[in-house]
mmCIF file of C-alpha atoms and ligand atoms in Angstrom:
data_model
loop_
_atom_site.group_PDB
_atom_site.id
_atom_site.type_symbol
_atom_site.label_atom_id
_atom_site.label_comp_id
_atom_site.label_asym_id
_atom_site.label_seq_id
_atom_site.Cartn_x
_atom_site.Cartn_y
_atom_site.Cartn_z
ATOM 1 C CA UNK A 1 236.209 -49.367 94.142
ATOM 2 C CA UNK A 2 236.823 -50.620 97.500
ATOM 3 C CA UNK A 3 238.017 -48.065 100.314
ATOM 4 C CA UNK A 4 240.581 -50.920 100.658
ATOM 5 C CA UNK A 5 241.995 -50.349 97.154
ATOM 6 C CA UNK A 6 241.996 -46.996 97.540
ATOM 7 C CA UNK A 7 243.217 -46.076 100.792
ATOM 8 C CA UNK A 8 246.536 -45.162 99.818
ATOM 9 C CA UNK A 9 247.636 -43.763 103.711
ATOM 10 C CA UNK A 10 248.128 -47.381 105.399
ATOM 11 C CA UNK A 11 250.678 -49.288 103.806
ATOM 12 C CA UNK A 12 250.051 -51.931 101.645
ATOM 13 C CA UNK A 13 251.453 -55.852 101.848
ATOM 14 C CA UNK A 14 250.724 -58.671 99.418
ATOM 15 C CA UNK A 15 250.571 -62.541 99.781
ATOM 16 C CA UNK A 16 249.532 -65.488 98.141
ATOM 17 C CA UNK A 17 248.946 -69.300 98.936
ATOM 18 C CA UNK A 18 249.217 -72.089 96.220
ATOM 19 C CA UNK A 19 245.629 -73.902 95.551
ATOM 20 C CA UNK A 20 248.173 -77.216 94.579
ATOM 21 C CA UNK A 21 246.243 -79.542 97.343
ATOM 22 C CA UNK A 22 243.943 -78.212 100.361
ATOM 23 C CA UNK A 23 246.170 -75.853 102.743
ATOM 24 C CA UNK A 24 247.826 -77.935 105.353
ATOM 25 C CA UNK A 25 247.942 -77.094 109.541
ATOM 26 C CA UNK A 26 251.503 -75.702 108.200
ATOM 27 C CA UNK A 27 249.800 -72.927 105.642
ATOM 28 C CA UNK A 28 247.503 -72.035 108.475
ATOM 29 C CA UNK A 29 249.805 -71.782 111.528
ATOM 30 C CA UNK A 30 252.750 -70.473 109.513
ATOM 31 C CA UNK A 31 250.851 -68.054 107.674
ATOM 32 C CA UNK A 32 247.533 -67.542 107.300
ATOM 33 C CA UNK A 33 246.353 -67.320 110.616
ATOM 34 C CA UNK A 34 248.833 -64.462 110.774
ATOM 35 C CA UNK A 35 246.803 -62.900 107.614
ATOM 36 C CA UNK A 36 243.754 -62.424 109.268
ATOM 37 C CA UNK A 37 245.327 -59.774 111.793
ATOM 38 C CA UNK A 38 247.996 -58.064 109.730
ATOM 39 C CA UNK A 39 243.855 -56.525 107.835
ATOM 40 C CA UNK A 40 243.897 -54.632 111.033
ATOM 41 C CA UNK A 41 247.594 -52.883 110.447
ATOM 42 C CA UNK A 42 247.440 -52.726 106.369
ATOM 43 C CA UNK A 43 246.029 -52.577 103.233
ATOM 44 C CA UNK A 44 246.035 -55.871 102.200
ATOM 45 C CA UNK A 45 246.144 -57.898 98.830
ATOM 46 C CA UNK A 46 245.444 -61.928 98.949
ATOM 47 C CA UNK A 47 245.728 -64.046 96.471
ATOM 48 C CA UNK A 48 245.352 -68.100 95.870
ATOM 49 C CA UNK A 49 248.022 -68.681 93.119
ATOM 50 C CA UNK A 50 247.030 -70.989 90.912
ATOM 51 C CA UNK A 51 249.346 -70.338 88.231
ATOM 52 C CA UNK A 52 252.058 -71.530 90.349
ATOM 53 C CA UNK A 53 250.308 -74.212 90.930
ATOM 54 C CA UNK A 54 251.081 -75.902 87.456
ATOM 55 C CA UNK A 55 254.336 -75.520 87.531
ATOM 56 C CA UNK A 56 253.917 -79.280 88.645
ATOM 57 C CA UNK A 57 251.013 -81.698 87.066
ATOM 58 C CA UNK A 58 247.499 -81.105 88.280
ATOM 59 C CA UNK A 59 244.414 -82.473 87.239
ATOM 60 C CA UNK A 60 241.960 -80.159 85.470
ATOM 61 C CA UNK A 61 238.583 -81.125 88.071
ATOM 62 C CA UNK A 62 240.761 -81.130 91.269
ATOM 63 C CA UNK A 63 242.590 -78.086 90.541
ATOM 64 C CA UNK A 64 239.195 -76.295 89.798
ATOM 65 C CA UNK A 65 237.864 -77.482 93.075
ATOM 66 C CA UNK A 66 240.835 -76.596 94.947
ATOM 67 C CA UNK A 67 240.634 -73.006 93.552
ATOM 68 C CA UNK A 68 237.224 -73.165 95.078
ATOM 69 C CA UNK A 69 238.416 -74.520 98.438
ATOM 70 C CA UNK A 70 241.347 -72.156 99.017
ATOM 71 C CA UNK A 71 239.448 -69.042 97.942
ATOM 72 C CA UNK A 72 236.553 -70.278 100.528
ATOM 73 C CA UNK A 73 239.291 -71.054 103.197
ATOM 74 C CA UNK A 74 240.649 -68.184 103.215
ATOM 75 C CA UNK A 75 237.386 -66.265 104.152
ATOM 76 C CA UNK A 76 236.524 -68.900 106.180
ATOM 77 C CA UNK A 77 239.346 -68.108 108.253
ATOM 78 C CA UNK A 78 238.206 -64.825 108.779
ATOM 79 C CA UNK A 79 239.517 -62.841 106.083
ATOM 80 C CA UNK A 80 237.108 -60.027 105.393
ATOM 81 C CA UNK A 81 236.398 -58.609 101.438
ATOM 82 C CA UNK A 82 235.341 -55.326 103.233
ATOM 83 C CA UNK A 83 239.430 -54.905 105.045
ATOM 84 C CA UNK A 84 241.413 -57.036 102.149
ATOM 85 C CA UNK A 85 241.269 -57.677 98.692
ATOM 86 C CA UNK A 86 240.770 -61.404 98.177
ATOM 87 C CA UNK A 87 241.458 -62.967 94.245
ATOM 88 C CA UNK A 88 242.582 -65.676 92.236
ATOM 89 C CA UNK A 89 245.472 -65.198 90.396
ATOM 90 C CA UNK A 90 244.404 -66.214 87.036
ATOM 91 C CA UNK A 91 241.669 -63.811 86.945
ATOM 92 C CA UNK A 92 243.999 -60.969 86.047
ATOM 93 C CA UNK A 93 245.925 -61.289 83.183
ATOM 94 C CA UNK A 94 248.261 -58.526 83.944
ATOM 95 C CA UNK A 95 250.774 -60.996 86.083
ATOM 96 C CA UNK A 96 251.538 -63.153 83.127
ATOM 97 C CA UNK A 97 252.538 -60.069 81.108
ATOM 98 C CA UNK A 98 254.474 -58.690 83.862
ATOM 99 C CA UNK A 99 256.400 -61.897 84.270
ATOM 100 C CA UNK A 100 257.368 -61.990 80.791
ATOM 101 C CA UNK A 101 258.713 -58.170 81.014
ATOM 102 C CA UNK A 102 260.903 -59.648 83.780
ATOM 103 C CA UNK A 103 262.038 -62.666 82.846
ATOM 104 C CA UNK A 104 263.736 -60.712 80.089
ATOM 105 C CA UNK A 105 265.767 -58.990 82.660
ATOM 106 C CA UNK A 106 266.216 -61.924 84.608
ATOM 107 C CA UNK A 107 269.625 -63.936 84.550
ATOM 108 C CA UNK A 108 269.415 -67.729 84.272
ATOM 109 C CA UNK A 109 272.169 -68.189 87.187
ATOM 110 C CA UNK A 110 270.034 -65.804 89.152
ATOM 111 C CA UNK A 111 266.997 -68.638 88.709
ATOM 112 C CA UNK A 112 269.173 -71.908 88.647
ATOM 113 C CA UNK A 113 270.544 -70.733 92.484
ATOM 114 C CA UNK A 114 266.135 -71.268 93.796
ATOM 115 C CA UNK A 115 266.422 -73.696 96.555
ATOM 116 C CA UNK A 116 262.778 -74.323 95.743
ATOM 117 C CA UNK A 117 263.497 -75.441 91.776
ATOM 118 C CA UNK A 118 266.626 -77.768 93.169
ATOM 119 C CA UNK A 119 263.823 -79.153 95.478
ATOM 120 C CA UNK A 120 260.737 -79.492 93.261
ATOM 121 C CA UNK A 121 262.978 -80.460 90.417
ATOM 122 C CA UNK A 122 264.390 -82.991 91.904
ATOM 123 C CA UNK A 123 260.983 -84.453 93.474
ATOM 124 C CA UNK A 124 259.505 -83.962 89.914
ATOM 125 C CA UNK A 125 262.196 -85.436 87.788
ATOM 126 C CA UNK A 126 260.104 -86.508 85.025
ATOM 127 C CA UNK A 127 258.566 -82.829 84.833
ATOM 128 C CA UNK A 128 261.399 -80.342 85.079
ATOM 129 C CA UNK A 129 259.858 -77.616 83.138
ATOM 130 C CA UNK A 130 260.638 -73.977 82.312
ATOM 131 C CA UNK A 131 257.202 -73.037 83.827
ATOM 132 C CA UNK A 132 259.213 -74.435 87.343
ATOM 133 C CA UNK A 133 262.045 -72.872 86.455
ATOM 134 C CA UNK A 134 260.859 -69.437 86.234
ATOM 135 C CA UNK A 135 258.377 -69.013 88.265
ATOM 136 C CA UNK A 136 260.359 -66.631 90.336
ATOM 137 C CA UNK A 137 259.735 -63.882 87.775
ATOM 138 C CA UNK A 138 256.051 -64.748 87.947
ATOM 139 C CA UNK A 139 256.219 -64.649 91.823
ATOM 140 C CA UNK A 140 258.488 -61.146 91.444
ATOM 141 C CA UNK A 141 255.407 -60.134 88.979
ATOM 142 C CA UNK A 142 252.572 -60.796 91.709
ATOM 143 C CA UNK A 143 254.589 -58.902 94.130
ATOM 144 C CA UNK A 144 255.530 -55.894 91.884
ATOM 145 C CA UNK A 145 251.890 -55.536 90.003
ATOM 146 C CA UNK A 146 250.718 -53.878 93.326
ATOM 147 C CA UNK A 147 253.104 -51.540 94.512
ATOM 148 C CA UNK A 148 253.297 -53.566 98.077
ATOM 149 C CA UNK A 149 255.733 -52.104 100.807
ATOM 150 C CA UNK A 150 255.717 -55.731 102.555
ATOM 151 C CA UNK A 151 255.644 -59.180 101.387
ATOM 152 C CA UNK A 152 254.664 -61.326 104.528
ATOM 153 C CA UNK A 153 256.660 -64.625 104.180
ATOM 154 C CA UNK A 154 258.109 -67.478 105.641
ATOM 155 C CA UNK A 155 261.503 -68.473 106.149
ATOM 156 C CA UNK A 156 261.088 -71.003 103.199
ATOM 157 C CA UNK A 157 260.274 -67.823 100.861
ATOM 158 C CA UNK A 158 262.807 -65.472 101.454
ATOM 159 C CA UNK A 159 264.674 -66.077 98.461
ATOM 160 C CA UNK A 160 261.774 -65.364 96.116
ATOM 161 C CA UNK A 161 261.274 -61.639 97.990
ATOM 162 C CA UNK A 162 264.758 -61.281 97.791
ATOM 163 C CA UNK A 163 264.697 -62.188 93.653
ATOM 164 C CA UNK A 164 261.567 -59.598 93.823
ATOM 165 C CA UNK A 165 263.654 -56.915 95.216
ATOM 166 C CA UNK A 166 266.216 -57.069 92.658
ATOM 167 C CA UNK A 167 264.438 -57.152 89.743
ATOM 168 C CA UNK A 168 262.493 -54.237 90.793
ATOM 169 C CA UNK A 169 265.791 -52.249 91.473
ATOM 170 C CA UNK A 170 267.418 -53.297 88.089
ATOM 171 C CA UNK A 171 263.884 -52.767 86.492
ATOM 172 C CA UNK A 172 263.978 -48.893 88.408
ATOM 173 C CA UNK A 173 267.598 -48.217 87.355
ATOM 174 C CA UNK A 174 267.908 -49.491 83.776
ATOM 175 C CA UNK A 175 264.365 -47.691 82.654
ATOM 176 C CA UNK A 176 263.425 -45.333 85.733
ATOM 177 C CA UNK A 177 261.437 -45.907 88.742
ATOM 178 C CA UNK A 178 258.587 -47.893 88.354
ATOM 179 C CA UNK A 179 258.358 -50.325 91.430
ATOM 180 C CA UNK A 180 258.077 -49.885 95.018
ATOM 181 C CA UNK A 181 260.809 -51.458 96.898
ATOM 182 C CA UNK A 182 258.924 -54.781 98.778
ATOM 183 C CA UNK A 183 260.243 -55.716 102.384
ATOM 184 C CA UNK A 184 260.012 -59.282 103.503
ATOM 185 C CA UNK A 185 257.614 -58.673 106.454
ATOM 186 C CA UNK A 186 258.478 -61.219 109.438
ATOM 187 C CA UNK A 187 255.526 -62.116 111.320
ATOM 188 C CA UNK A 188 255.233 -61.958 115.356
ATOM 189 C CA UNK A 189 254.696 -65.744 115.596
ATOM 190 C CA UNK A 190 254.781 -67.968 112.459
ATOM 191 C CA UNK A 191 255.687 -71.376 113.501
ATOM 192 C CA UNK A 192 256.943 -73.603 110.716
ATOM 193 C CA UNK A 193 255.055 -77.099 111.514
ATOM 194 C CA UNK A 194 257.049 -79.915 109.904
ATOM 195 C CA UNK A 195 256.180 -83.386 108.295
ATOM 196 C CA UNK A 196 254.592 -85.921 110.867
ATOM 197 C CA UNK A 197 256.207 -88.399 109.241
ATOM 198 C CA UNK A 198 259.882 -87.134 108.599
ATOM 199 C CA UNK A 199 259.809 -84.539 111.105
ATOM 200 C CA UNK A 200 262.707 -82.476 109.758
ATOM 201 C CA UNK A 201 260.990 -81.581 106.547
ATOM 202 C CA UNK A 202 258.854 -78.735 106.231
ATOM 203 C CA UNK A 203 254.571 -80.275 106.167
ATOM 204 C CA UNK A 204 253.373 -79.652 102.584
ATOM 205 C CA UNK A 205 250.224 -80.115 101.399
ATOM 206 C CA UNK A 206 251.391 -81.877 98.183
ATOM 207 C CA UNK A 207 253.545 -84.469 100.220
ATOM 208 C CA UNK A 208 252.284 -87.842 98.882
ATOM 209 C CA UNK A 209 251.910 -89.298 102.254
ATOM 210 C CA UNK A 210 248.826 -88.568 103.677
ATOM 211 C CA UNK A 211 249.994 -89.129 106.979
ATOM 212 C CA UNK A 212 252.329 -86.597 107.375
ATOM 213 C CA UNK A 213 250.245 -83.832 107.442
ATOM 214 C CA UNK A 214 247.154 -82.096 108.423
ATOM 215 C CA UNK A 215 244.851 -80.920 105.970
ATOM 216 C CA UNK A 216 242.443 -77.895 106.809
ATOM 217 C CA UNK A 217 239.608 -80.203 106.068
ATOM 218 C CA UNK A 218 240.729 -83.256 107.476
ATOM 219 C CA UNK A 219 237.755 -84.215 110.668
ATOM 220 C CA UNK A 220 238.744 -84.762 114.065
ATOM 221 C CA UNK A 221 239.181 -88.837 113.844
ATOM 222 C CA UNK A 222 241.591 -88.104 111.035
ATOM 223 C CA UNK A 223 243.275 -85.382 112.724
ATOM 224 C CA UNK A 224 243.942 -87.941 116.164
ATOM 225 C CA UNK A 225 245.133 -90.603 114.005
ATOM 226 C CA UNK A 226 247.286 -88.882 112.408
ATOM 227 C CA UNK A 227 249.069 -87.490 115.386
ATOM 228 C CA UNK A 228 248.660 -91.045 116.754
ATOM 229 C CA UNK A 229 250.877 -92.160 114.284
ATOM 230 C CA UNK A 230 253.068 -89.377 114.082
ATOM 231 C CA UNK A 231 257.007 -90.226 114.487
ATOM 232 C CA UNK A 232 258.578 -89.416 117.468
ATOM 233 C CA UNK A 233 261.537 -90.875 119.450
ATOM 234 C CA UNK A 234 261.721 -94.362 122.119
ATOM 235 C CA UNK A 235 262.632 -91.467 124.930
ATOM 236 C CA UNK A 236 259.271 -91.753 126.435
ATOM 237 C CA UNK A 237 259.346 -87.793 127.942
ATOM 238 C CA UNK A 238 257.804 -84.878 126.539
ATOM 239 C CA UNK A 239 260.629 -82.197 126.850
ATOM 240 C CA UNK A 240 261.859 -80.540 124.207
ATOM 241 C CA UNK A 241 265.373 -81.263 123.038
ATOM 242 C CA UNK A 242 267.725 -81.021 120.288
ATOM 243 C CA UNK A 243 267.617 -84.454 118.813
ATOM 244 C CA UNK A 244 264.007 -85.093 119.516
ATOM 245 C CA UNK A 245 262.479 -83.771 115.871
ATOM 246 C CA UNK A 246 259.476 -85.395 115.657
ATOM 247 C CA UNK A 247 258.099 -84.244 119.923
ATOM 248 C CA UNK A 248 259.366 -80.881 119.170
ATOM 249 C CA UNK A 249 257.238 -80.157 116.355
ATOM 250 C CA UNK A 250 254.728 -81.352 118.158
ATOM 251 C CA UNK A 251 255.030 -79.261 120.971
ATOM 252 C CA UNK A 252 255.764 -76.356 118.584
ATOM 253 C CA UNK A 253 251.844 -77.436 117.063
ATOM 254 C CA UNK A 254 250.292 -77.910 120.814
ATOM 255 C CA UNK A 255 251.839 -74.549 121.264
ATOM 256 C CA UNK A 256 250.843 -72.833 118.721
ATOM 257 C CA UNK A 257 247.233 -73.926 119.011
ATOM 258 C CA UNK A 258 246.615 -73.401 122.705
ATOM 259 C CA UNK A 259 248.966 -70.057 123.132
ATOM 260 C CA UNK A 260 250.952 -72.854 126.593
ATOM 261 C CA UNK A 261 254.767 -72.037 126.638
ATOM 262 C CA UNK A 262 256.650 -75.274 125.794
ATOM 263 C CA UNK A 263 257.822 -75.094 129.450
ATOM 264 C CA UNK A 264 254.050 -75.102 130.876
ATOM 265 C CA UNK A 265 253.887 -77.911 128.086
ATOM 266 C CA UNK A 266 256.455 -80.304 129.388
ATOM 267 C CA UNK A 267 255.175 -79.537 132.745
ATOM 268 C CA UNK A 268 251.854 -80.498 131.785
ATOM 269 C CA UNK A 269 252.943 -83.676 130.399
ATOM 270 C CA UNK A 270 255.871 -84.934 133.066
ATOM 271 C CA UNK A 271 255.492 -88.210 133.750
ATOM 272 C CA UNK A 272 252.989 -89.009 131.531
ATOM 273 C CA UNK A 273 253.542 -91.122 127.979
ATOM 274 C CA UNK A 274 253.721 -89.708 124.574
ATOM 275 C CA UNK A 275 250.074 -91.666 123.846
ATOM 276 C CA UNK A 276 248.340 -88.975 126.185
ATOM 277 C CA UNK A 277 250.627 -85.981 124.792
ATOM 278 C CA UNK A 278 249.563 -86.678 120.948
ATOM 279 C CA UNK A 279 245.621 -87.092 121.962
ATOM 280 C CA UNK A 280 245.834 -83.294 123.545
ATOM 281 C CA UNK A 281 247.402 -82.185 120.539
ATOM 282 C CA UNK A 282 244.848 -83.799 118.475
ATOM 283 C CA UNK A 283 242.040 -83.080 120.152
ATOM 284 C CA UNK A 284 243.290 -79.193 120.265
ATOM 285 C CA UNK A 285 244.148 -79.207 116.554
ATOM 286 C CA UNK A 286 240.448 -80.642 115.493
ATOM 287 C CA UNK A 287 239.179 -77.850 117.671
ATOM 288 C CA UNK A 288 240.871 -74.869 116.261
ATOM 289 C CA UNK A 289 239.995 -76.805 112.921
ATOM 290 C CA UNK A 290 236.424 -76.978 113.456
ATOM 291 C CA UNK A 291 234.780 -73.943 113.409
ATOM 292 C CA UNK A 292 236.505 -73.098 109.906
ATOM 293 C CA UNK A 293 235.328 -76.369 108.334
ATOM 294 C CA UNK A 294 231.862 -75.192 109.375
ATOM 295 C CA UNK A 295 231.837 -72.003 107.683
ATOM 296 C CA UNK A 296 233.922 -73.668 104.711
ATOM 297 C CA UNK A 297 231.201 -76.182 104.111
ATOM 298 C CA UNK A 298 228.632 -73.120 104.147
ATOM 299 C CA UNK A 299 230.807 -71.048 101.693
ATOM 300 C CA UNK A 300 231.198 -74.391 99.372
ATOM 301 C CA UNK A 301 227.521 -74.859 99.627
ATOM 302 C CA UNK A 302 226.883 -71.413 97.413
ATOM 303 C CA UNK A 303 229.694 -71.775 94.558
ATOM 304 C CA UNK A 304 227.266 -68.802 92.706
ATOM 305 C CA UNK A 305 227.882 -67.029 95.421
ATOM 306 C CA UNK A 306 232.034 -67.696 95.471
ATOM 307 C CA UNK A 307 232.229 -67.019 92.020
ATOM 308 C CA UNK A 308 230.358 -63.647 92.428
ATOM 309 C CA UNK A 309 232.973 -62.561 95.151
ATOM 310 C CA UNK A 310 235.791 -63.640 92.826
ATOM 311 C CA UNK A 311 234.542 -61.986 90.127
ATOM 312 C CA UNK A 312 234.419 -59.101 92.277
ATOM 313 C CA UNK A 313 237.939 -58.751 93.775
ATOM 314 C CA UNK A 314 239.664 -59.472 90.097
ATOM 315 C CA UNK A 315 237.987 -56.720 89.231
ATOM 316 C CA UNK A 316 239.254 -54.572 91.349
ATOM 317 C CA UNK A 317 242.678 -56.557 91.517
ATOM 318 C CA UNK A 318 242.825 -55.810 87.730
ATOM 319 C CA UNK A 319 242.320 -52.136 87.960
ATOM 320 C CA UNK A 320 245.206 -51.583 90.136
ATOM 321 C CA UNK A 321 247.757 -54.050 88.604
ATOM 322 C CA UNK A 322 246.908 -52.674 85.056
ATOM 323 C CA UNK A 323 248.697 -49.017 86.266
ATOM 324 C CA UNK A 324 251.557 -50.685 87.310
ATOM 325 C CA UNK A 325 251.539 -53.115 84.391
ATOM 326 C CA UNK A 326 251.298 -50.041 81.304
ATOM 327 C CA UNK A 327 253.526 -47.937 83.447
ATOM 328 C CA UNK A 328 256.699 -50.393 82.512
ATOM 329 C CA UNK A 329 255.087 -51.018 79.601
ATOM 330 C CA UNK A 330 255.797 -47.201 78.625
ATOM 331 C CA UNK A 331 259.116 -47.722 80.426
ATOM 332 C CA UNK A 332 260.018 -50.360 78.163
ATOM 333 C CA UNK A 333 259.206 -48.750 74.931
ATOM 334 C CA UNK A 334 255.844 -50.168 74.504
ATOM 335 C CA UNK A 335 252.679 -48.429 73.334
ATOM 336 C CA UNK A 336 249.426 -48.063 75.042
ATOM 337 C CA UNK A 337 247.088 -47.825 72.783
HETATM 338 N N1 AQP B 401 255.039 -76.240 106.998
HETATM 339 C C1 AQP B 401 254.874 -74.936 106.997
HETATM 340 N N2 AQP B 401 255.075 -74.221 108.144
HETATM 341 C C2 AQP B 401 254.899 -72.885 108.144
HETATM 342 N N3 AQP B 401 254.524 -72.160 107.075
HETATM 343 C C3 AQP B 401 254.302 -72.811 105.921
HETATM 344 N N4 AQP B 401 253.921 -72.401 104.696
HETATM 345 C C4 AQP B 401 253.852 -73.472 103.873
HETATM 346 N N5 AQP B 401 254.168 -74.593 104.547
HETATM 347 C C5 AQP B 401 254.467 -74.228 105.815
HETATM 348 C C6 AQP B 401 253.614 -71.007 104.344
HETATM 349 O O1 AQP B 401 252.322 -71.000 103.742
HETATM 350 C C7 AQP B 401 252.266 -69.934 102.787
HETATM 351 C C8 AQP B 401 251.614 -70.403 101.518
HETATM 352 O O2 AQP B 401 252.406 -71.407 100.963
HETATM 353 P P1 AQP B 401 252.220 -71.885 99.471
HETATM 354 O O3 AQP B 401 251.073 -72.780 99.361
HETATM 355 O O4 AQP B 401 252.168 -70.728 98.562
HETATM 356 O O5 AQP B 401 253.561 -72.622 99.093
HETATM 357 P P2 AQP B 401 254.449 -73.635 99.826
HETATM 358 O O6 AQP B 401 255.328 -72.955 100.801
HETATM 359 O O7 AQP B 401 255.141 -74.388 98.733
HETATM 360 O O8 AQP B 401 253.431 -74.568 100.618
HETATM 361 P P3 AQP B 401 253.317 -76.121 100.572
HETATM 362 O O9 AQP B 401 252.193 -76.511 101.459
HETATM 363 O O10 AQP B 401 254.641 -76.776 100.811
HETATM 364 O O11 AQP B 401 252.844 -76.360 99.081
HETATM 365 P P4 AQP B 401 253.401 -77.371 98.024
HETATM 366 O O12 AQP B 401 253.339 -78.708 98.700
HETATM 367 O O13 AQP B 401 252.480 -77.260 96.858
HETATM 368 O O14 AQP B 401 254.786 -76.930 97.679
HETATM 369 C C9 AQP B 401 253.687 -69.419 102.591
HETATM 370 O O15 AQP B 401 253.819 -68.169 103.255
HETATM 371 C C10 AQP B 401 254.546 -70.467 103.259
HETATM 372 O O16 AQP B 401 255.709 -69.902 103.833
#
């Protein structure tokens, strides 16, 4: 057992990234690169979630890879297994049970409010399954399982902490405590990158234009192009204004990446056209890019070696989420036999 797992003084936070396409500039700068320092301040649980990620079609070989990919990414990014317990979702049975427990005390108007199943449903309208519908009580489950005090998130996942929260306080009240109380944890600096392409939409990495995002593994050609292309305004000045979507994400990116205030930024580029102001960006992005594709590529190379380390960290995963799990189980009326 880890010193990680069982280092119950620091306080513990939990979060999870969907394996449903390779993580986008958006994942990263929003929240993972914010990961890899919160290992310093907490006990930390990390998880790729690839039972969410079914909630919309996937095919079998590219979801197995991207398992692979986003497990590797996120050491590759410097998230240590010696500070943070690293695992795939589906290697620990207890959050599908725990879901199920939930979703039994979980009101369908409380689920039909999810800005994210209005979204997805309505982006997947040939596919609007239950698995999409409820995967709020799975998300609630992931949380709960490990008795987190904080759930980092984004702005884009409050409502799922929120739903987490609840259910763990009607779940405490109805059968007796069971659940710690999660708090949404805001990070320090967590931009939210938006779609180079419709630049008032959030960047996803399941968008089906290629173009409007970045992908992790996408090479430094790719990466320029793509901010060559990237939609901006006829204004011709790099200052950033309400109105002006499409430059003010990317000085938001250029920002983020090279640590320049957006007032050093405009001052940078007065005077000069948006062609030179998306090539910096470009050329910074591929560079913050580049020394995590190399250590990707060496991770990917071993996939023995991956699988050992997952193996590993569901162990260890398991062991803490089963005391959670067959402590509501007993709450509930269950046996544990
Ligand atoms: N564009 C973004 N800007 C900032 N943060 C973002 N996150 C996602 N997109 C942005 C944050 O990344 C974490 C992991 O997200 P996820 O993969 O679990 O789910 P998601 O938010 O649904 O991400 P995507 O890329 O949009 O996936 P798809 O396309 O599959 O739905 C979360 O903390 C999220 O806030």
């Amino acid at each position: 057992m880890s010193e990680t797992v069982m280092n119950e003084r620091k306080k513990r936070a939990l979060s999870m990234i969907q394996p449903s396409g390779i993580p986008t500039l958006g994942n990263y700068l929003g929240a993972l690169r914010n990961w890899v320092d919160l290992q310093d301040e907490l006990d930390c649980f990390f998880a790729v979630a690839d039972l969410h990620a079914i909630t919309v079609r996937q095919e079998p070989a590219k979801l197995r890879q991207q398992i692979y990919q986003t497990f590797a990414l996120l050491l590759a990014i410097g998230l240590d297994p010696e500070k943070s317990l690293v695992f795939v979702q589906s290697q620990v049975p207890a959050h599908t049970e725990l879901a199920w427990l939930l979703a039994c005390n979980t009101q369908f108007g409380e689920l039909s409010r999810m800005t994210q199943f209005k979204d997805k449903s309505a982006k997947h309208a040939d596919n609007i399954n239950l698995g999409l519908f409820a995967y709020p009580t799975l998300m609630a489950a992931d949380i709960l399982l490990y008795q987190p005090e904080y759930v980092p998130v984004g702005a884009d996942q409050k409502q799922h902490c929120e739903l987490a929260r609840d259910l763990a306080t009607r779940f405490n009240n109805t059968y007796g405590n069971t659940f710690v109380m999660p708090d949404p944890y805001i990070m320090k600096t967590g931009a939210r990158v938006r779609s180079l392409q419709e630049p008032t939409k959030k960047m996803s990495k399941s968008d089906e234009n290629q173009n409007s995002f970045i992908s992790m593994l996408d090479d430094k050609d790719t990466v320029i192009r793509k901010f060559k292309r990237a939609v901006t305004d006829s204004e011709a000045c790099v200052r950033y204004a309400e109105g002006k979507d499409g430059i003010n994400n990317l000085m938001e990116i250029y920002s983020a990446v090279t640590g320049k205030s957006l007032a050093d930024i405009e001052q940078e580029f007065s005077g000069r056209g948006y062609g030179d102001f998306k090539l910096a960006v470009g050329e910074s992005v591929a560079e913050t890019l580049a020394p995590i594709q190399a250590k990707l590529t060496e991770l990917m190379g071993d996939k023995a070696q991956l699988e050992a380390m997952m193996k590993e960290s569901a162990g260890h995963a398991q062991y803490v989420a089963a005391r959670t799990l067959s402590k509501a189980r007993k709450r509930l009326g269950y046996l544990n036999l």
